[in-house]
Amino acid sequence: MGFEDARNTGLCLGLGSLDRSENHQQSHHQQNKKLSQRFDHFFPSLTLGLSSEEKYQTALHDQSTVSYRQASSLSAVSSYSNSSVKRERDLSGEEVEIEVELETEKVTSKGSDENEEGSLRKKLRLTKEQSVILEDSFKEHSTLNPKQKQALAKQLNLRPRQVEVWFQNRRARTKLKQTEVDCELLKKCCESLTDENRRLQKELQELKALKLTAPFYMQLPAATLTMCPSCERIGGGGENASKSPFPMATQTHFCNPFTHPSAAC
DNA sequence: CGGCTGCGCCTCGTTACTTCA
DNA sequence: ATTGAAGTAACGAGGCGCAGC
C-alpha cells in the first residue's frame, strides 16, 4: 500500500482536528454538506453498543426513583425524571399508551444535571429504536440544524439537547475511528518506505561493490547506471543495444515506492 | 466602518455511569 | 459475586461566526 492508495481512499492523513476556521466560515448548511461529503467518502462502520432488548424489557419500572433503564424496547422513549403517562407508537406504528418519564424542561440545555435527587449525574440509555433513528439521521447529515434537531427530538421523545449531545459524541466517535484508520495507514506507509529504503541501501552497496570490481563502469556517470533489484543485472539488451552498451542507462530510472514497489523490471 | 457583546454551535477532554466478558 | 475494560451519555471549557447595537 502506498500514498496512491491512500489518496484513493479519500482520506486526509492529518491527524489533527478539522480546520476550524474553515468550518466556521461556512453556514451550517454548507457545513453539513461539507461534513457529509467528508464522511460519505469513508464511513467507518461503527456499532453503537446497543443494549439488548431483554435487559430493557426486564428493567424495573420504579416510578419513585429516577430510572433510566425503564424504557421498553418497543417504545421509542428513554429519558429520566418525573414519570407521566404519554402516548407512544410502537414499532408497528400503533399508538399505545405507556408510562414514561417526562423530562422537566426546567433544566436548561447548558445546565448541570442536578436534579431533586441530588447532584448525581443520571444517565439514560437510548433504546435500540432511538439509536437506529439517530444513526440513520447521522448517515444523512453528520450535523443538525436547529429545525432538524427539534424534529428529531420530537420524533424520539428526547430533549433537543440530548439529540445535540448524541450528534456531538457520534462525530467524536467517527473521528476517533477515522484517526485509528489513518494511523494504520500511516503505519503501513512507514513499513513500505522502510522496506524500500532497505532495498535501496542494498542496491547502493551492490553498486559500490560493482564499482570496485569493474573499473570500466567507472567511466560512466554513476547516475546513469541502473541495476534491476530483482534480477540484479546492470543494463540489458533491447533495440538500443547497438547504440550503447548500456541501453537501460539511457532512461532515468526512477523507482516510485508507492506505485511500483519493484519497478526496476 | 470597526469594536463590543451575547448567543449558538462546534470540538476537545473529561467524568460518570452501564454493560459485558 | 467481583472486577476491569469498553462503550457512551453528559458535561465544562474554550473557540469561532454571526447578528445586533
Short mmCIF file of C-alpha atoms (C1' of nucleotides) in Angstrom, two decimals:
data_model
loop_
_atom_site.label_atom_id
_atom_site.label_comp_id
_atom_site.label_asym_id
_atom_site.label_seq_id
_atom_site.Cartn_x
_atom_site.Cartn_y
_atom_site.Cartn_z
CA MET A 1 0.00 0.00 0.00
CA GLY A 2 1.27 3.47 -0.75
CA PHE A 3 0.29 7.05 -1.00
CA GLU A 4 -1.59 6.42 -4.20
CA ASP A 5 -3.77 4.00 -2.35
CA ALA A 6 -4.09 6.38 0.50
CA ARG A 7 -5.23 9.11 -1.84
CA ASN A 8 -7.76 6.86 -3.42
CA THR A 9 -9.42 6.28 -0.11
CA GLY A 10 -10.17 9.96 0.10
CA LEU A 11 -8.55 10.13 3.43
CA CYS A 12 -6.77 13.08 4.82
CA LEU A 13 -3.82 11.84 6.71
CA GLY A 14 -3.67 14.80 9.01
CA LEU A 15 -4.25 13.53 12.44
CA GLY A 16 -5.12 16.82 13.99
CA SER A 17 -8.53 18.35 14.29
CA LEU A 18 -10.57 19.65 11.47
CA ASP A 19 -9.74 23.06 10.22
CA ARG A 20 -11.89 25.08 12.46
CA SER A 21 -11.59 28.33 10.63
CA GLU A 22 -12.77 26.62 7.53
CA ASN A 23 -15.67 25.08 9.33
CA HIS A 24 -16.81 28.18 10.99
CA GLN A 25 -16.60 30.33 7.95
CA GLN A 26 -19.36 28.40 6.38
CA SER A 27 -23.02 28.44 7.02
CA HIS A 28 -24.49 25.48 8.81
CA HIS A 29 -25.95 24.16 5.62
CA GLN A 30 -22.67 24.36 3.86
CA GLN A 31 -21.04 22.84 6.86
CA ASN A 32 -23.48 19.99 6.87
CA LYS A 33 -22.83 19.38 3.23
CA LYS A 34 -19.11 19.50 3.68
CA LEU A 35 -19.10 17.19 6.64
CA SER A 36 -21.47 14.82 4.99
CA GLN A 37 -19.25 14.65 1.99
CA ARG A 38 -16.30 14.06 4.21
CA PHE A 39 -17.95 11.19 5.96
CA ASP A 40 -19.52 9.86 2.81
CA HIS A 41 -16.09 9.26 1.38
CA PHE A 42 -15.21 6.99 4.14
CA PHE A 43 -17.76 5.94 6.58
CA PRO A 44 -16.33 3.60 9.12
CA SER A 45 -18.70 1.02 10.30
CA LEU A 46 -19.40 1.66 13.90
CA THR A 47 -21.51 -0.24 16.27
CA LEU A 48 -23.07 1.75 18.96
CA GLY A 49 -23.21 -0.91 21.55
CA LEU A 50 -26.92 -1.22 21.69
CA SER A 51 -28.26 -2.73 24.78
CA SER A 52 -30.01 -5.99 24.50
CA GLU A 53 -33.74 -5.78 24.39
CA GLU A 54 -34.11 -8.30 27.10
CA LYS A 55 -32.39 -6.08 29.58
CA TYR A 56 -34.73 -3.25 28.86
CA GLN A 57 -37.72 -5.46 28.96
CA THR A 58 -36.79 -6.79 32.32
CA ALA A 59 -35.77 -3.47 33.69
CA LEU A 60 -37.75 -2.49 36.67
CA HIS A 61 -40.10 0.36 36.34
CA ASP A 62 -39.81 2.21 39.54
CA GLN A 63 -41.67 5.46 39.46
CA SER A 64 -40.46 6.55 42.81
CA THR A 65 -36.91 6.78 41.67
CA VAL A 66 -35.25 8.28 38.72
CA SER A 67 -34.94 5.46 36.30
CA TYR A 68 -33.04 5.45 33.09
CA ARG A 69 -33.40 1.84 32.21
CA GLN A 70 -37.11 1.64 32.14
CA ALA A 71 -37.76 2.16 28.50
CA SER A 72 -39.15 -0.89 26.86
CA SER A 73 -37.63 -1.97 23.63
CA LEU A 74 -40.79 -1.17 21.82
CA SER A 75 -41.25 2.32 22.99
CA ALA A 76 -39.04 4.86 21.45
CA VAL A 77 -38.71 6.65 24.70
CA SER A 78 -35.87 6.96 27.04
CA SER A 79 -35.36 9.80 29.35
CA TYR A 80 -35.45 10.44 33.00
CA SER A 81 -37.01 12.45 35.79
CA ASN A 82 -40.67 12.62 36.69
CA SER A 83 -42.93 9.95 35.39
CA SER A 84 -46.02 10.60 33.46
CA VAL A 85 -48.41 8.95 31.09
CA LYS A 86 -47.80 9.54 27.48
CA ARG A 87 -48.93 8.14 24.19
CA GLU A 88 -46.31 6.50 22.11
CA ARG A 89 -46.22 4.49 18.95
CA ASP A 90 -44.85 1.03 18.97
CA LEU A 91 -42.88 -0.48 16.12
CA SER A 92 -45.96 -1.34 14.16
CA GLY A 93 -46.97 2.27 14.26
CA GLU A 94 -49.85 1.59 16.54
CA GLU A 95 -50.44 4.17 19.17
CA VAL A 96 -50.02 2.76 22.63
CA GLU A 97 -50.41 4.31 25.98
CA ILE A 98 -47.39 3.84 28.10
CA GLU A 99 -45.98 5.31 31.16
CA VAL A 100 -42.90 7.30 30.56
CA GLU A 101 -40.74 9.58 32.50
CA LEU A 102 -41.03 13.04 31.18
CA GLU A 103 -38.12 15.33 31.32
CA THR A 104 -38.84 18.53 33.06
CA GLU A 105 -37.80 21.33 30.81
CA LYS A 106 -36.59 23.34 33.75
CA VAL A 107 -33.15 22.09 33.05
CA THR A 108 -31.51 24.36 30.61
CA SER A 109 -29.63 22.89 27.75
CA LYS A 110 -26.35 24.01 29.18
CA GLY A 111 -27.32 23.40 32.74
CA SER A 112 -25.89 20.83 35.01
CA ASP A 113 -27.53 17.53 35.51
CA GLU A 114 -28.51 18.23 39.02
CA ASN A 115 -31.99 17.34 39.99
CA GLU A 116 -34.10 16.92 43.03
CA GLU A 117 -32.34 13.69 43.84
CA GLY A 118 -29.03 15.35 44.30
CA SER A 119 -26.07 16.18 42.20
CA LEU A 120 -25.53 12.70 40.80
CA ARG A 121 -25.36 12.56 37.07
CA LYS A 122 -28.19 10.43 35.81
CA LYS A 123 -27.50 8.66 32.64
CA LEU A 124 -30.06 7.33 30.28
CA ARG A 125 -29.59 4.57 27.82
CA LEU A 126 -31.09 5.17 24.44
CA THR A 127 -33.37 2.48 23.16
CA LYS A 128 -32.49 0.46 20.12
CA GLU A 129 -35.07 2.27 18.06
CA GLN A 130 -33.79 5.65 19.11
CA SER A 131 -30.26 4.66 18.27
CA VAL A 132 -31.28 3.35 14.88
CA ILE A 133 -33.12 6.53 14.02
CA LEU A 134 -30.25 8.67 15.22
CA GLU A 135 -27.82 6.58 13.22
CA ASP A 136 -29.91 6.90 10.10
CA SER A 137 -30.13 10.61 10.60
CA PHE A 138 -26.41 10.83 11.14
CA LYS A 139 -25.78 9.00 7.90
CA GLU A 140 -27.80 11.64 6.11
CA HIS A 141 -26.08 14.55 7.78
CA SER A 142 -23.50 14.47 10.50
CA THR A 143 -24.58 17.84 11.82
CA LEU A 144 -28.04 19.12 12.51
CA ASN A 145 -29.60 22.47 12.01
CA PRO A 146 -31.96 23.64 14.75
CA LYS A 147 -35.02 22.59 12.81
CA GLN A 148 -33.75 19.09 12.24
CA LYS A 149 -32.72 18.84 15.84
CA GLN A 150 -36.16 19.83 17.03
CA ALA A 151 -37.86 17.42 14.69
CA LEU A 152 -35.62 14.58 15.68
CA ALA A 153 -36.03 15.33 19.35
CA LYS A 154 -39.76 15.33 18.94
CA GLN A 155 -39.71 12.11 16.99
CA LEU A 156 -37.55 10.39 19.58
CA ASN A 157 -39.13 11.97 22.61
CA LEU A 158 -35.84 13.36 23.70
CA ARG A 159 -34.74 16.84 24.56
CA PRO A 160 -33.10 18.72 21.71
CA ARG A 161 -30.05 18.95 23.93
CA GLN A 162 -29.87 15.17 24.10
CA VAL A 163 -30.02 14.90 20.35
CA GLU A 164 -27.36 17.56 20.10
CA VAL A 165 -25.10 15.75 22.54
CA TRP A 166 -25.64 12.47 20.76
CA PHE A 167 -24.53 14.00 17.48
CA GLN A 168 -21.52 15.58 19.13
CA ASN A 169 -20.48 12.29 20.62
CA ARG A 170 -21.18 10.48 17.40
CA ARG A 171 -18.97 12.87 15.46
CA ALA A 172 -16.26 12.38 18.03
CA ARG A 173 -16.54 8.62 17.74
CA THR A 174 -16.38 8.80 13.98
CA LYS A 175 -13.36 11.00 14.14
CA LEU A 176 -11.65 8.71 16.58
CA LYS A 177 -12.32 5.75 14.35
CA GLN A 178 -11.04 7.69 11.36
CA THR A 179 -7.90 8.57 13.26
CA GLU A 180 -7.32 4.93 14.02
CA VAL A 181 -7.73 4.08 10.36
CA ASP A 182 -5.34 6.87 9.40
CA CYS A 183 -2.81 5.63 11.90
CA GLU A 184 -2.97 2.16 10.44
CA LEU A 185 -2.50 3.62 7.01
CA LEU A 186 0.49 5.64 8.09
CA LYS A 187 1.96 2.62 9.76
CA LYS A 188 1.71 0.65 6.56
CA CYS A 189 3.18 3.52 4.56
CA CYS A 190 6.04 3.68 7.03
CA GLU A 191 6.68 -0.03 6.71
CA SER A 192 6.62 0.24 2.95
CA LEU A 193 9.09 3.10 2.99
CA THR A 194 11.34 1.24 5.39
CA ASP A 195 11.38 -1.76 3.12
CA GLU A 196 12.09 0.38 0.11
CA ASN A 197 14.85 2.17 1.94
CA ARG A 198 16.39 -1.13 2.90
CA ARG A 199 16.22 -2.28 -0.69
CA LEU A 200 17.81 0.88 -1.99
CA GLN A 201 20.57 0.66 0.58
CA LYS A 202 21.28 -2.83 -0.55
CA GLU A 203 21.26 -1.72 -4.15
CA LEU A 204 23.69 1.03 -3.32
CA GLN A 205 26.02 -1.36 -1.58
CA GLU A 206 25.99 -3.64 -4.57
CA LEU A 207 26.69 -0.79 -6.93
CA LYS A 208 29.60 0.26 -4.83
CA ALA A 209 30.94 -3.25 -4.87
CA LEU A 210 30.46 -3.37 -8.61
CA LYS A 211 32.30 -0.12 -8.99
CA LEU A 212 35.31 -1.61 -7.29
CA THR A 213 35.37 -4.83 -9.26
CA ALA A 214 34.51 -3.41 -12.68
CA PRO A 215 36.62 -0.35 -13.44
CA PHE A 216 35.03 0.02 -16.85
CA TYR A 217 31.81 1.20 -15.28
CA MET A 218 33.67 3.98 -13.61
CA GLN A 219 33.90 5.75 -16.94
CA LEU A 220 30.17 6.33 -16.85
CA PRO A 221 28.38 8.78 -14.59
CA ALA A 222 27.06 6.89 -11.64
CA ALA A 223 23.56 8.22 -12.12
CA THR A 224 23.26 6.55 -15.48
CA LEU A 225 23.91 3.10 -14.13
CA THR A 226 20.82 1.11 -13.41
CA MET A 227 20.54 -2.20 -11.79
CA CYS A 228 17.42 -4.19 -11.64
CA PRO A 229 16.84 -5.00 -7.97
CA SER A 230 15.05 -8.20 -8.87
CA CYS A 231 17.34 -9.78 -11.42
CA GLU A 232 20.31 -7.66 -10.29
CA ARG A 233 21.53 -7.08 -13.81
CA ILE A 234 23.07 -3.90 -14.98
CA GLY A 235 21.91 -2.59 -18.28
CA GLY A 236 20.49 -5.11 -20.77
CA GLY A 237 19.66 -5.92 -24.38
CA GLY A 238 16.95 -4.37 -26.48
CA GLU A 239 16.74 -2.31 -29.59
CA ASN A 240 19.20 0.30 -28.35
CA ALA A 241 21.80 -2.32 -27.70
CA SER A 242 23.63 -1.49 -30.87
CA LYS A 243 23.94 2.18 -29.96
CA SER A 244 25.02 1.81 -26.44
CA PRO A 245 26.49 -0.96 -24.41
CA PHE A 246 24.16 0.10 -21.58
CA PRO A 247 20.78 0.75 -23.11
CA MET A 248 18.89 0.91 -19.86
CA ALA A 249 21.10 3.72 -18.80
CA THR A 250 19.59 5.97 -21.42
CA GLN A 251 16.47 6.30 -19.33
CA THR A 252 16.32 7.87 -15.97
CA HIS A 253 15.43 5.04 -13.73
CA PHE A 254 13.19 6.21 -11.00
CA CYS A 255 11.57 3.73 -8.78
CA ASN A 256 8.48 5.06 -7.13
CA PRO A 257 7.97 3.10 -3.95
CA PHE A 258 4.31 3.98 -3.82
CA THR A 259 3.33 2.97 -7.31
CA HIS A 260 5.95 0.38 -8.14
CA PRO A 261 7.30 -1.49 -5.18
CA SER A 262 9.78 -3.08 -7.51
CA ALA A 263 9.60 -1.15 -10.72
CA ALA A 264 13.04 -1.82 -11.95
CA CYS A 265 11.95 -4.63 -14.26
"C1'" DC B 1 -16.99 51.23 9.38
"C1'" DG B 2 -14.92 48.97 13.45
"C1'" DG B 3 -15.42 47.38 18.22
"C1'" DC B 4 -18.16 45.13 21.65
"C1'" DT B 5 -21.45 41.79 23.38
"C1'" DG B 6 -24.45 37.91 23.54
"C1'" DC B 7 -25.88 33.77 21.52
"C1'" DG B 8 -25.48 29.39 19.39
"C1'" DC B 9 -22.78 25.89 17.76
"C1'" DC B 10 -18.63 23.41 17.47
"C1'" DT B 11 -14.55 20.43 19.16
"C1'" DC B 12 -11.92 18.54 22.77
"C1'" DG B 13 -11.13 16.45 27.01
"C1'" DT B 14 -13.15 14.50 30.82
"C1'" DT B 15 -16.40 12.32 34.01
"C1'" DA B 16 -19.84 9.16 35.44
"C1'" DC B 17 -22.38 5.50 34.50
"C1'" DT B 18 -23.70 0.92 32.09
"C1'" DT B 19 -22.68 -3.35 30.17
"C1'" DC B 20 -20.21 -7.35 29.38
"C1'" DA B 21 -16.61 -10.81 29.45
"C1'" DA C 1 -20.03 -12.07 43.08
"C1'" DT C 2 -16.41 -9.20 41.63
"C1'" DT C 3 -13.71 -6.69 38.59
"C1'" DG C 4 -11.62 -4.36 34.79
"C1'" DA C 5 -12.27 -2.78 30.14
"C1'" DA C 6 -15.03 -0.80 26.71
"C1'" DG C 7 -18.83 1.95 25.35
"C1'" DT C 8 -21.37 6.07 25.78
"C1'" DA C 9 -24.39 9.97 27.68
"C1'" DA C 10 -23.44 14.19 29.57
"C1'" DC C 11 -20.76 17.98 30.89
"C1'" DG C 12 -17.39 22.17 31.03
"C1'" DA C 13 -14.03 24.90 28.76
"C1'" DG C 14 -12.70 27.43 25.09
"C1'" DG C 15 -13.00 28.98 20.25
"C1'" DC C 16 -15.44 30.80 16.22
"C1'" DG C 17 -19.09 33.02 13.38
"C1'" DC C 18 -22.87 35.93 13.29
"C1'" DA C 19 -26.29 39.38 14.37
"C1'" DG C 20 -27.48 43.41 16.83
"C1'" DC C 21 -26.11 47.59 18.98
#
